[in-house]
Short mmCIF file of C-alpha atoms in Angstrom, two decimals:
data_model
loop_
_atom_site.label_atom_id
_atom_site.label_comp_id
_atom_site.label_asym_id
_atom_site.label_seq_id
_atom_site.Cartn_x
_atom_site.Cartn_y
_atom_site.Cartn_z
CA MET A 1 103.44 104.88 118.35
CA THR A 2 103.25 108.44 117.02
CA VAL A 3 100.34 109.61 114.88
CA VAL A 4 100.57 108.00 111.47
CA ASN A 5 98.56 109.10 108.45
CA ILE A 6 96.76 106.11 106.96
CA ILE A 7 94.63 105.99 103.83
CA LEU A 8 92.25 103.15 103.08
CA CYS A 9 91.28 102.79 99.45
CA CYS A 10 88.53 100.91 97.63
CA SER A 11 86.69 101.46 94.36
CA SER A 12 84.21 104.05 95.62
CA GLY A 13 85.43 104.72 99.17
CA MET A 14 82.24 103.37 100.76
CA SER A 15 83.55 100.08 102.19
CA THR A 16 86.78 101.62 103.41
CA SER A 17 84.81 104.46 105.00
CA ILE A 18 83.03 101.94 107.24
CA LEU A 19 86.27 100.07 107.91
CA SER A 20 88.15 103.29 108.74
CA LYS A 21 85.49 104.34 111.27
CA ARG A 22 85.59 100.94 112.96
CA THR A 23 89.40 100.94 113.02
CA LYS A 24 89.47 104.45 114.47
CA LEU A 25 86.98 103.36 117.15
CA ALA A 26 89.16 100.33 118.01
CA ALA A 27 92.23 102.59 118.20
CA ASP A 28 90.44 105.09 120.45
CA GLN A 29 89.41 102.27 122.80
CA GLN A 30 93.08 101.31 123.13
CA SER A 31 94.27 104.95 123.40
CA ILE A 32 96.16 104.73 120.11
CA SER A 33 96.38 107.86 117.96
CA LEU A 34 95.73 107.26 114.28
CA HIS A 35 94.63 109.49 111.46
CA ILE A 36 92.65 107.34 109.03
CA GLU A 37 90.99 108.52 105.85
CA ALA A 38 89.00 106.56 103.26
CA VAL A 39 89.26 107.45 99.57
CA ASP A 40 88.14 106.00 96.29
CA SER A 41 90.57 104.51 93.79
CA THR A 42 90.56 107.62 91.59
CA LEU A 43 91.87 109.84 94.41
CA VAL A 44 94.53 107.61 95.91
CA GLU A 45 97.30 108.75 93.56
CA ARG A 46 96.80 112.34 94.72
CA LYS A 47 97.23 111.27 98.34
CA LEU A 48 100.54 109.39 97.99
CA GLU A 49 102.60 112.23 99.46
CA GLN A 50 100.31 112.69 102.46
CA ALA A 51 100.31 109.19 103.94
CA GLU A 52 102.78 106.90 105.65
CA LEU A 53 100.54 103.91 104.89
CA ILE A 54 98.04 103.23 102.13
CA LEU A 55 95.92 100.10 102.43
CA LEU A 56 94.13 98.84 99.33
CA GLY A 57 90.99 96.75 99.21
CA PRO A 58 91.58 93.21 97.91
CA HIS A 59 89.86 93.99 94.59
CA LEU A 60 92.49 96.67 93.86
CA LYS A 61 95.43 94.27 93.78
CA TYR A 62 96.13 95.37 90.20
CA LYS A 63 97.03 98.85 91.55
CA LEU A 64 99.54 97.64 94.15
CA GLU A 65 102.73 97.69 92.05
CA ILE A 66 101.64 100.79 90.13
CA LEU A 67 101.19 102.75 93.35
CA ARG A 68 104.39 101.39 94.88
CA ASN A 69 106.28 102.69 91.85
CA LEU A 70 104.62 106.12 92.08
CA ALA A 71 104.82 106.54 95.85
CA PRO A 72 107.70 108.17 97.71
CA LEU A 73 109.91 105.81 99.70
CA SER A 74 108.34 107.04 102.93
CA THR A 75 104.88 105.78 101.89
CA ARG A 76 104.20 102.10 102.46
CA ILE A 77 101.47 100.43 100.39
CA GLU A 78 99.86 97.16 101.43
CA MET A 79 96.75 95.12 100.75
CA ILE A 80 93.92 94.71 103.25
CA ASP A 81 93.35 91.04 104.02
CA LYS A 82 90.21 89.78 102.30
CA ALA A 83 88.70 88.39 105.54
CA ILE A 84 89.23 91.72 107.35
CA TYR A 85 87.82 93.67 104.42
CA GLN A 86 84.71 91.50 104.07
CA SER A 87 83.95 91.49 107.81
CA PHE A 88 84.69 95.21 108.34
CA ASP A 89 86.68 94.14 111.41
CA GLY A 90 88.32 97.31 112.74
CA ASN A 91 90.10 95.45 115.55
CA GLN A 92 91.81 93.05 113.16
CA LEU A 93 92.79 95.87 110.81
CA LEU A 94 94.25 97.78 113.75
CA LYS A 95 96.29 94.69 114.74
CA PHE A 96 97.57 94.47 111.15
CA ILE A 97 98.50 98.16 111.11
CA LEU A 98 100.35 97.87 114.43
CA SER A 99 102.22 94.79 113.19
CA LEU A 100 103.74 96.85 110.36
CA ASP A 101 105.90 98.90 112.77
CA LEU A 102 105.28 102.12 110.88
CA LYS A 103 107.35 105.27 111.13
CA THR A 104 106.33 108.84 110.41
CA LYS A 105 107.80 110.68 107.44
CA LYS A 106 110.04 112.73 109.77
CA GLU A 107 111.42 109.58 111.40
CA ILE A 108 112.12 108.07 107.98
CA GLU A 109 113.82 111.24 106.72
CA LYS A 110 115.97 111.41 109.87
CA SER A 111 117.07 107.76 109.66
CA THR A 112 117.74 108.08 105.91
CA LYS A 113 119.87 111.17 106.48
CA GLU A 114 121.82 109.48 109.28
CA GLU A 115 122.39 106.38 107.15
CA SER A 116 123.60 108.52 104.24
CA GLU A 117 126.05 110.37 106.48
CA GLU A 118 127.38 107.08 107.91
CA LYS A 119 128.01 105.76 104.42
CA GLY A 120 129.53 109.02 103.23
CA TRP A 121 126.81 109.71 100.68
CA THR A 122 126.04 113.29 99.76
CA ASN A 123 123.22 115.07 97.98
CA GLN A 124 125.45 115.67 95.00
CA SER A 125 124.65 114.08 91.70
CA PRO A 126 126.62 110.87 91.12
CA PHE A 127 127.48 112.18 87.65
CA LYS A 128 129.59 114.99 89.08
CA SER A 129 132.26 112.56 90.19
CA TYR A 130 132.49 110.85 86.80
CA PHE A 131 132.26 113.76 84.37
CA THR A 132 134.23 116.95 84.05
CA PRO A 133 132.27 120.23 83.85
CA GLU A 134 133.01 120.36 80.12
CA MET A 135 131.60 116.89 79.59
CA LEU A 136 128.47 117.75 81.60
CA GLU A 137 127.99 120.87 79.51
CA ALA A 138 128.33 118.85 76.29
CA LEU A 139 125.76 116.32 77.53
CA ARG A 140 123.22 119.02 78.46
CA TRP A 141 120.38 119.26 75.98
CA LYS A 142 120.33 122.61 74.27
CA ARG A 143 117.13 124.30 73.14
#
């Protein structure tokens, strides 16, 4: 597994700080490279672009769908199991992280590009194939 950027999030960042240290220790013992950071719930939205995985404390379930809608496709957002969160069990959290079969942003971008090429998709706007240049100009909002 390549180095994956992981963010743990709770209300104040205190509980996830302990959990991140224990998870990092468990990863080091197994010679697994992880970059884990703990943040509070007010900072997590600013970190969406930086992480491949964001794990939320169980009490932040209300933020799950909001963050999934805001996050880029290359950022996965999951909940930390309540038992793992309450016990601060770094080994169990590491097992959960490894079970997710995460990919780095570069790996995701490469596979997305390859899939697009296989399907014949391009970076062009889909509207260009349906509208003539004159129609596009008429639809453009003028100041």
